[in-house]
Coordinates of C-alpha atoms in Angstrom, one line a residue:
X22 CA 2.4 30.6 -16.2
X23 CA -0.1 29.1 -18.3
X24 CA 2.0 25.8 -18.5
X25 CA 2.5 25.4 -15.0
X26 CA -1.1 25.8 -14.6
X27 CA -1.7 23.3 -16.9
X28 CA 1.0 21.0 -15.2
X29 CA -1.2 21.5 -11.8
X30 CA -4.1 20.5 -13.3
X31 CA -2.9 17.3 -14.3
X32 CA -1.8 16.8 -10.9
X33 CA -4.9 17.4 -9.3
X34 CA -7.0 15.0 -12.2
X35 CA -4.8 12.5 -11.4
X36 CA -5.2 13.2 -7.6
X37 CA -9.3 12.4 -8.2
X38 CA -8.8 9.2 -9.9
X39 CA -7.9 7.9 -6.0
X40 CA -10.4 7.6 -3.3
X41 CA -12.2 9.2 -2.2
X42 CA -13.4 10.6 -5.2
X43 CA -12.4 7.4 -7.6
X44 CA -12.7 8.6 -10.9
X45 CA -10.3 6.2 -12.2
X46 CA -11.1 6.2 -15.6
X47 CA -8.9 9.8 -15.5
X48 CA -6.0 7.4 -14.6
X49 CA -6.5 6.7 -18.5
X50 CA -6.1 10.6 -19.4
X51 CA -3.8 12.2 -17.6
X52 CA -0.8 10.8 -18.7
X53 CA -1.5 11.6 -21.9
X54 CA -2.3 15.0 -20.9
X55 CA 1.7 15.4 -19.1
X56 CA 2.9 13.8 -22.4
X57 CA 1.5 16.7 -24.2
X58 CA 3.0 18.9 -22.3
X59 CA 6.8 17.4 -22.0
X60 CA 7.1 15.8 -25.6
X61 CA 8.6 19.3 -26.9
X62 CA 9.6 20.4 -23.5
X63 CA 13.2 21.4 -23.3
X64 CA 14.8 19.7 -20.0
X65 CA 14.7 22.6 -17.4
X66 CA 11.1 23.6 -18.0
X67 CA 9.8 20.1 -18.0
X68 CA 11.4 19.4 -15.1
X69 CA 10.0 22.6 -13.2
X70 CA 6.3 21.3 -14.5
X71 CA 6.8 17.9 -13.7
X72 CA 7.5 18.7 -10.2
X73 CA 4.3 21.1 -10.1
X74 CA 2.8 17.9 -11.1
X75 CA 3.8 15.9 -8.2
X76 CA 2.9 18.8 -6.0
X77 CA -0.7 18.9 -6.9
X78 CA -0.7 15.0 -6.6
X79 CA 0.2 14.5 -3.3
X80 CA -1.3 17.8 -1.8
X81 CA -4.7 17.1 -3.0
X82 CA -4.5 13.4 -2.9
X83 CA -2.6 12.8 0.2
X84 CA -4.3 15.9 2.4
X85 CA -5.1 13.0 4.9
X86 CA -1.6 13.4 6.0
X87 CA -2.7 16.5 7.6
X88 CA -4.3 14.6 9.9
X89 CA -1.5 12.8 12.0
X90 CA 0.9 16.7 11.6
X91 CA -0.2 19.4 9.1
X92 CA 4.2 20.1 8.8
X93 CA 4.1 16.6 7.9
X94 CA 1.8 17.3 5.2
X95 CA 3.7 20.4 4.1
X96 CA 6.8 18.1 3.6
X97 CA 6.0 16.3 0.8
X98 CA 7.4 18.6 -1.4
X99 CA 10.7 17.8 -0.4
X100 CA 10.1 13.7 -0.3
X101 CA 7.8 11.8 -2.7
X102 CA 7.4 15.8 -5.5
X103 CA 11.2 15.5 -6.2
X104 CA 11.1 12.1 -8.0
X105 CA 8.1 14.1 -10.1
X106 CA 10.7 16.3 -11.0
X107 CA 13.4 13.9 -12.3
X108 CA 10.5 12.1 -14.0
X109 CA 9.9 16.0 -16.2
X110 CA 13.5 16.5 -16.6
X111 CA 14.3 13.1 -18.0
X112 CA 11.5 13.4 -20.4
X113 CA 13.0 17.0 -21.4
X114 CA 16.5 15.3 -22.2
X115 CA 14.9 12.2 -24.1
X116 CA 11.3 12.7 -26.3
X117 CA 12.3 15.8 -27.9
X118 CA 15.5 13.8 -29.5
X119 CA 13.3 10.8 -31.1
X120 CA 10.8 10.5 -33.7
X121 CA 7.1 10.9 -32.8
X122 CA 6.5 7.8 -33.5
X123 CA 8.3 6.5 -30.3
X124 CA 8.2 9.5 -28.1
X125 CA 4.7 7.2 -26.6
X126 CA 6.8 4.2 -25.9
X127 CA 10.2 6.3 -23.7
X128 CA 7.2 8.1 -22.0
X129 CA 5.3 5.5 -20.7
X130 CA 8.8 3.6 -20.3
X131 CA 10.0 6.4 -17.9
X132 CA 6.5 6.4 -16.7
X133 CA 6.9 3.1 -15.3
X134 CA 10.5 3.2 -14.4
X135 CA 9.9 6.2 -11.7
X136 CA 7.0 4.6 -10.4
X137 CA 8.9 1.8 -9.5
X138 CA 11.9 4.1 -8.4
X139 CA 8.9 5.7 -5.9
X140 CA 9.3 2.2 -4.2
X141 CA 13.0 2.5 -3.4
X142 CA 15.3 4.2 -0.1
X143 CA 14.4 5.0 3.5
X144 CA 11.6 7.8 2.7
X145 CA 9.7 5.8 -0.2
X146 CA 6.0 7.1 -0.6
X147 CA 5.2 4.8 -3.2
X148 CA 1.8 6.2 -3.6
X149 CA -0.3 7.1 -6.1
X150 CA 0.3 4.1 -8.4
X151 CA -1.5 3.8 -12.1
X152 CA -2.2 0.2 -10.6
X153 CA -3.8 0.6 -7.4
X154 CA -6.4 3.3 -9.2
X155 CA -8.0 0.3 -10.8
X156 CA -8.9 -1.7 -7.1
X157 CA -12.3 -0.4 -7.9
X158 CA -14.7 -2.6 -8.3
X159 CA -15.4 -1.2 -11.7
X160 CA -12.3 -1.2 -13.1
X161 CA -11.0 -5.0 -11.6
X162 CA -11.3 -6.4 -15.1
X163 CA -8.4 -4.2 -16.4
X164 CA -6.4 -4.7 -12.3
X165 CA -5.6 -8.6 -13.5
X166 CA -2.8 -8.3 -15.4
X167 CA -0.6 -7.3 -12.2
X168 CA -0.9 -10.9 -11.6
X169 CA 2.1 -11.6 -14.7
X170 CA 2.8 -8.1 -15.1
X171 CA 3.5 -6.5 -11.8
X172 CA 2.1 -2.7 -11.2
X173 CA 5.0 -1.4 -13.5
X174 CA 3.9 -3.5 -16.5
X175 CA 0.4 -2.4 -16.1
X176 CA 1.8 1.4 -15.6
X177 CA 3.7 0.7 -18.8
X178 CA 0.6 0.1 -20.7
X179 CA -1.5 2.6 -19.2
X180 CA 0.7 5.3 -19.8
X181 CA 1.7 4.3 -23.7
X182 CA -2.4 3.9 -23.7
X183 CA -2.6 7.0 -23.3
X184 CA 0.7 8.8 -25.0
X185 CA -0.4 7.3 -27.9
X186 CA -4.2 8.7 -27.9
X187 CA -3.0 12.1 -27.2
X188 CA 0.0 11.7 -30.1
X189 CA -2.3 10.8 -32.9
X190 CA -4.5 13.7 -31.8
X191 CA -1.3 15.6 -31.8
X192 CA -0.7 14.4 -35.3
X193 CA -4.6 14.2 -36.6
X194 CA -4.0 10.5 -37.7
X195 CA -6.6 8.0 -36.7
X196 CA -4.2 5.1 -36.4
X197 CA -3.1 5.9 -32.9
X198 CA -6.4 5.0 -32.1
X199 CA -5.7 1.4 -32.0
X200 CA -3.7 2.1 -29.1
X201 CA -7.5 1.2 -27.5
X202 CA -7.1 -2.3 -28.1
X203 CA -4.6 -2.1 -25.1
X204 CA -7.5 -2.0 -22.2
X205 CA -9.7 -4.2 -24.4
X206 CA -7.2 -7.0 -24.6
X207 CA -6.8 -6.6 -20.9
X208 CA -10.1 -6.9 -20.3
X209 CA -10.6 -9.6 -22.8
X210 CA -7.9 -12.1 -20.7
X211 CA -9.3 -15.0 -19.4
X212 CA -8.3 -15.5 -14.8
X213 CA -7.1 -18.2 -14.2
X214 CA -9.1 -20.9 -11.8
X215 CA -7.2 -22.9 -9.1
X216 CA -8.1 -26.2 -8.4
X217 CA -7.5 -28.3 -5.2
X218 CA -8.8 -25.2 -3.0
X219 CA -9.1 -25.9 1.1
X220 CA -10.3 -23.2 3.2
X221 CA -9.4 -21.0 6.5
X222 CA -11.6 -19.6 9.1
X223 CA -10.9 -16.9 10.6
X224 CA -12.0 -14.2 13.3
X225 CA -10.7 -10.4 12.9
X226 CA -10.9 -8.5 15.3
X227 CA -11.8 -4.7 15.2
X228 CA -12.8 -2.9 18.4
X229 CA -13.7 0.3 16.5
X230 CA -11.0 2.2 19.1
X231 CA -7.6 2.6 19.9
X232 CA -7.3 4.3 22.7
X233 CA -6.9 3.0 26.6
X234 CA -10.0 0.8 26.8
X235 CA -9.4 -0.8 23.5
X236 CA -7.3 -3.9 25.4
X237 CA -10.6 -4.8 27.1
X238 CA -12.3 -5.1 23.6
X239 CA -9.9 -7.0 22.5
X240 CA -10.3 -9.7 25.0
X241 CA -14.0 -9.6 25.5
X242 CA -14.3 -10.3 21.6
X243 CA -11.7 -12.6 21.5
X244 CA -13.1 -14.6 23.9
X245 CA -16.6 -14.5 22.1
X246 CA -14.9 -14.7 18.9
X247 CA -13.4 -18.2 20.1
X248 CA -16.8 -20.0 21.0
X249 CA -17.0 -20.2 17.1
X250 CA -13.4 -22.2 17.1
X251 CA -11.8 -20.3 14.4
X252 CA -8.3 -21.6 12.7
X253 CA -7.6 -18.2 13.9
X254 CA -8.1 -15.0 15.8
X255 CA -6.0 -12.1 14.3
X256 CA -5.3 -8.4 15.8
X257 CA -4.4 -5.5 14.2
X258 CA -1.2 -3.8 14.3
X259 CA -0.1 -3.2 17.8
X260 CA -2.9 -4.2 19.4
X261 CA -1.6 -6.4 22.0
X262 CA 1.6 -3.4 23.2
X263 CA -0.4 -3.2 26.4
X264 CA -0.5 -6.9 27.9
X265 CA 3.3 -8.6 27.8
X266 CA 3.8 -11.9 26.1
X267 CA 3.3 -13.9 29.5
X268 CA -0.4 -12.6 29.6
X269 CA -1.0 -13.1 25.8
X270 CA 0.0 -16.5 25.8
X271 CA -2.5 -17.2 28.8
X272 CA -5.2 -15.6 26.9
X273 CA -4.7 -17.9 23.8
X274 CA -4.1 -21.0 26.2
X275 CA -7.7 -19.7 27.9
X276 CA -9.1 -19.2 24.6
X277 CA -8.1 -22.9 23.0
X278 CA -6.8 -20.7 19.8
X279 CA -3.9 -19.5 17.7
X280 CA -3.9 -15.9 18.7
X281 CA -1.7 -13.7 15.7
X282 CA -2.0 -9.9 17.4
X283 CA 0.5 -6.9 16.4
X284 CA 2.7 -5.9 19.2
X285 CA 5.3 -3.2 19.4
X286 CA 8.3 -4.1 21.3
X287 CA 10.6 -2.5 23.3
X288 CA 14.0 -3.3 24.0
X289 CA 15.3 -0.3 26.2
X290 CA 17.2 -2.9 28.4
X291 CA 19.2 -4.6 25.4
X292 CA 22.4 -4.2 23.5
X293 CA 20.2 -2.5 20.5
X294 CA 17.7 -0.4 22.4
X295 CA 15.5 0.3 19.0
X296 CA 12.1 -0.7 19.2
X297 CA 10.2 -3.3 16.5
X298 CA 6.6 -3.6 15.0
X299 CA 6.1 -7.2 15.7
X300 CA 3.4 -10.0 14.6
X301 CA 3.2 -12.5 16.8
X302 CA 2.0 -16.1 16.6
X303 CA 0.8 -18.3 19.5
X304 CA -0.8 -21.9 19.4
X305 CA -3.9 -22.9 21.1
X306 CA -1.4 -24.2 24.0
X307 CA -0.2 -20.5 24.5
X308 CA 3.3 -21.3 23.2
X309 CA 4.6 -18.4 20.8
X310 CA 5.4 -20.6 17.5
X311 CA 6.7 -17.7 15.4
X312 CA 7.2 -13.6 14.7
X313 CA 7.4 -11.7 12.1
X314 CA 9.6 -8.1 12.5
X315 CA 8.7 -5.2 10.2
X316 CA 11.1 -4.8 7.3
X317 CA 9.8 -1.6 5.7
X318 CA 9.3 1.2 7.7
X319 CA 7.2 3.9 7.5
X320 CA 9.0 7.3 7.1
X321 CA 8.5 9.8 10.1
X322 CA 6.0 6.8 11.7
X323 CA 8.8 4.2 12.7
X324 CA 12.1 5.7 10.7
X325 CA 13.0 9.5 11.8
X326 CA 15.1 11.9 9.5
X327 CA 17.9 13.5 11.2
X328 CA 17.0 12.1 14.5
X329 CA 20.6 13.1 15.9
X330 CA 20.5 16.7 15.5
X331 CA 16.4 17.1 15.8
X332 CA 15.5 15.2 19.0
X333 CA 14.0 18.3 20.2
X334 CA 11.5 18.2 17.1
X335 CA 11.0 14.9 17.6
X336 CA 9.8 15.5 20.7
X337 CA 7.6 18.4 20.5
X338 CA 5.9 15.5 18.6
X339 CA 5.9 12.9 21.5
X340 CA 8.9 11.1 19.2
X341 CA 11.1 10.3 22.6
X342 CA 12.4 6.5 21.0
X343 CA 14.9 5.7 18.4
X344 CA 14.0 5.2 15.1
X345 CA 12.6 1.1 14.9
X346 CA 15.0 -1.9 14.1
X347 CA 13.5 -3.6 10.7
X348 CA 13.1 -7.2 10.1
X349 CA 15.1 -9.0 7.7
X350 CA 13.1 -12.0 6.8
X351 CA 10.2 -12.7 5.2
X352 CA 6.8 -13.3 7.7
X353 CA 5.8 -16.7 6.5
X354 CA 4.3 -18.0 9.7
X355 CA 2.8 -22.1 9.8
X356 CA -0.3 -22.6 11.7
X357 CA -0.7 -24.9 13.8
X358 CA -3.8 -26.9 11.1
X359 CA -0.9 -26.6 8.9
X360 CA -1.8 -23.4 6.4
X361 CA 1.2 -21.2 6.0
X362 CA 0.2 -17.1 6.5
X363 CA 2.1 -14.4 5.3
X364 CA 2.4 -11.6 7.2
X365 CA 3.2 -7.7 6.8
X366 CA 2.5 -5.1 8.6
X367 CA 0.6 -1.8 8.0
X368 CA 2.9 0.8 5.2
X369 CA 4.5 -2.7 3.5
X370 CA 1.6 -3.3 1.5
X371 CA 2.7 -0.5 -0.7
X372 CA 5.6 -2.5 -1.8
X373 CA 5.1 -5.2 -4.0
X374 CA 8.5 -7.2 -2.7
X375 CA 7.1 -7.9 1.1
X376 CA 4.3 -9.8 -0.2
X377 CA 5.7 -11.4 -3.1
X378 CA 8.6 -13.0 -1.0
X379 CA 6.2 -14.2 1.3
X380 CA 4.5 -16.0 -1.7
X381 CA 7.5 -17.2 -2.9
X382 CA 8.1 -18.9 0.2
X383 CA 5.1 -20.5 0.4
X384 CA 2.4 -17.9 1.9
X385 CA -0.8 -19.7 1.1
X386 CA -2.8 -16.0 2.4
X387 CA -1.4 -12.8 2.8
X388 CA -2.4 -11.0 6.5
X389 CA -1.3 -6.8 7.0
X390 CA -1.9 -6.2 10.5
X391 CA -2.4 -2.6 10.1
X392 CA -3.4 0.8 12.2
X393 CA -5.0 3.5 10.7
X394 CA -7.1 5.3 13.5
X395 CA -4.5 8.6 13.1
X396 CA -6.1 9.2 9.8
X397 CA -10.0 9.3 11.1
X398 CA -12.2 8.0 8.5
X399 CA -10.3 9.6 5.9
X400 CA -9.6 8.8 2.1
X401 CA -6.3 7.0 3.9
X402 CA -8.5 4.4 4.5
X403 CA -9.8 3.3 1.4
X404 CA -6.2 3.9 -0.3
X405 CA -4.6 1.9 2.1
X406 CA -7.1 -0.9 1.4
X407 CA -6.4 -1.0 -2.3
X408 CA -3.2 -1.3 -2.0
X409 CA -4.1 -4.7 -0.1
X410 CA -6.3 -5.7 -3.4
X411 CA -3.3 -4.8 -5.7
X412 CA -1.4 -7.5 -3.5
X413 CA -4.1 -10.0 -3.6
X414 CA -4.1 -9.8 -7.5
X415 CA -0.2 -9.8 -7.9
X416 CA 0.0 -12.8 -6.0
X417 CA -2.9 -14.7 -6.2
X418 CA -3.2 -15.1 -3.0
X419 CA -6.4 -13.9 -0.5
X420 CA -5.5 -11.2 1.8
X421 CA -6.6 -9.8 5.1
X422 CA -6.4 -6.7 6.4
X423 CA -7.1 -6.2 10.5
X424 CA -7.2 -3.0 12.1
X425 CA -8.4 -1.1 14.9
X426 CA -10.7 1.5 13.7
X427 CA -10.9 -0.2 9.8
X428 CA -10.9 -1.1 7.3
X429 CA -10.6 -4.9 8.8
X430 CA -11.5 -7.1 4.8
X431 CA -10.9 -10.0 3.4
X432 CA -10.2 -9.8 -0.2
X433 CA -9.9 -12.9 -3.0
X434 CA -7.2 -13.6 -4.8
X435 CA -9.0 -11.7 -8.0
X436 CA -9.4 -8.5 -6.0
X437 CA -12.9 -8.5 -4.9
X438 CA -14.1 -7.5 -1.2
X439 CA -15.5 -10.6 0.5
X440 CA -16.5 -9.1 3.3
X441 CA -15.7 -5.8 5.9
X442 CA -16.3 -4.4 9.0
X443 CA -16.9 -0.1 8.2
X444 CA -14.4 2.4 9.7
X445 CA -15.3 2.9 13.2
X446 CA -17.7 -0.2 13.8
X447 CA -16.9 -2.9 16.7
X448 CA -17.4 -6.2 15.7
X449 CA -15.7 -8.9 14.6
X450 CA -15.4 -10.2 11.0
X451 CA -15.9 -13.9 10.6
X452 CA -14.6 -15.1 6.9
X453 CA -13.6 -18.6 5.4
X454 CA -10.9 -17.9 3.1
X455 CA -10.1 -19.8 -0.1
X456 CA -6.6 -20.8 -0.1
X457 CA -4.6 -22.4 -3.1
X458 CA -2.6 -25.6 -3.0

């Protein structure tokens, strides 16, 4: 009992290195805390603590789920806790069979493999990341490695950091304390500075709402939002479902604009009568010169377990449609002054792949057009947001992030907030963006 008390406390440490508490430097403890615990475990045990683990994490750190459906909430167990599981009995199997010396290094191997298996299958919650911990603006200096690393390279070395600090205490030899030369080194390396920069300017929108009146914001600062002749006026996720594309084109032909804006689209009169999360791109003309569809969707948001035998669930819920069609290209969209944006949408900035492909074919800034008003002003918020400044690092690229009720930012390509609008305000955020080559 005391072991799986122990096990829940790691859970919950770890849960207060995230917003909106932010003790990240616990990100640097914890895992050598669990390693303590599994390096002798035998495989059933460890298995039974490392799901207790994963429990504590997402119940304390994810208690913001409670806010969209509290049975939502009380499903985790069963989604994201399971890989938590795996992770312990793995560890079981493996450390107890190798010397001491290299128990650290399968550890924080595993450690990073299952992070990155988080990522993967319909119902990914890939949450919770020994990466995105570090989007403080504290701990940035150590974030920049993602950049040739990825998150699981950085996990890598932040787990063995730690493995390694709590073996050699393990072991009462001093050595293991070079192991500390691991976050000095990644603090020590140099960022690299592009040359032949150009700039965008552009307007996000945030009308501090979502519900019926929030179209009328929309247009009444869009339209003040154009007297300042940005590259660009961008909506949130959804924004634009209320006015059909004939009336958004007239607004960006009236406004003398591109107009991006998030719109959910229905096709209940097609062949394929799924609906899709759409971004969609018109020219100051108020032709539509490109859209980008969703590719990742969000579990029980846009994707529905079961939906064939538990409609009637589903509906108790207001969950009447089919689970959405995803995209299958990347959201690389060329404005009309020539920059190329790449887009995603809301839950795909968890996943490193949607914005590296859009980097890779030739995203010069990264744009999630994303909806978060179901969550209040919860820690959702600022978690979701890091995850944008994870991306931002990866890729080198700047990245916005629009939405309705916050947190609208733009963010460099090193991670650091240039400027945002708080959860709840109305405004709009004018930024000039410093793109590379």
């Amino acid at each position: 009992m005391r072991i799986a008390a122990f096990a829940l406390l790691c859970g919950v440490l770890l849960a207060l290195a995230f917003p909106p508490w932010s003790l990240w430097p616990l990100a640097w403890i914890v895992p050598g805390l669990l390693y303590a615990l599994l390096a002798e475990s035998k495989p059933k045990p460890a298995a039974g603590w490392g799901y207790v683990f994963g429990v504590a994490l997402y119940f304390l750190g994810a208690q913001w789920v409670r806010a969209l459906a509290v049975p939502l909430w009380l499903l985790l167990p069963l989604f994201p806790c399971p890989v938590f599981a795996l992770y312990g009995l793995v560890n079981g199997l493996i450390l107890p069979r190798l010397p001491k010396q290299s128990r650290p290094v399968a550890f924080a191997l595993l450690w990073a493999l299952f992070e990155w298996l988080r990522g993967l299958g319909t119902y990914a919650a890939p949450w919770f990341s020994l990466a995105s911990v570090h989007a403080h603006p504290t701990a940035l200096p150590l974030l920049q490695c993602v950049s040739f690393l990825g998150t699981p390279g950085m996990a890598f070395l932040v787990a063995l950091t730690s493995a390694l600090l709590a073996e050699g205490i393990r072991q009462r030899q001093k050595r293991f304390a070079l192991a500390l030369l691991i976050p000095t080194t990644l603090v020590l390396l140099p960022r690299p500075t592009p040359t032949r920069l150009s700039f965008l300017h552009l307007a996000l929108i945030q009308p501090g709402r979502a519900d019926a009146q929030a179209t009328n914001d929309y247009l009444a600062l869009s339209r003040k939002a154009a007297l300042r002749h940005p590259d660009v006026i961008v909506w949130p996720e959804g924004a634009a479902t209320e006015l059909d594309t004939t009336r958004l084109s007239a607004l960006a032909r009236e406004l003398k604009t591109p107009l991006l804006v998030g719109f959910y689209k229905d096709h209940k009169d097609g062949a394929d009568n799924r609906p899709q999360n759409l971004g969609i791109l018109f020219n100051g003309e108020g032709h539509e010169i490109g859209h980008y569809t969703k590719q990742r969707l969000a579990p029980f948001g846009e994707v529905y377990p079961f939906q064939h035998w538990l409609r009637g669930i589903y509906a108790a819920f207001g969950i009447r449609h089919d689970s959405f069609q995803h995209g299958e290209r990347p959201g690389v969209l060329r404005l009309p002054s020539g920059q190329r944006i790449g887009v995603g949408i809301c839950f795909e900035s968890a996943f490193p792949w949607v914005a590296s492909k859009n980097t890779q074919a030739g995203a010069q800034l990264l744009i999630f057009l994303t909806s978060d008003q179901a969550f209040g002003q919860s820690a959702a918020l600022p978690q979701h947001r890091d995850l944008a400044i994870v991306r931002a690092i990866e890729n080198r690229r700047p990245v916005v992030q629009v939405a309705p009720t916050g947190i609208t930012t733009l963010i460099a390509a090193d991670g650091r907030s240039v400027a945002a609008l708080a959860p709840g305000e109305r405004g709009i955020l004018f930024v000039h963006a410093i793109l590379p080559p």
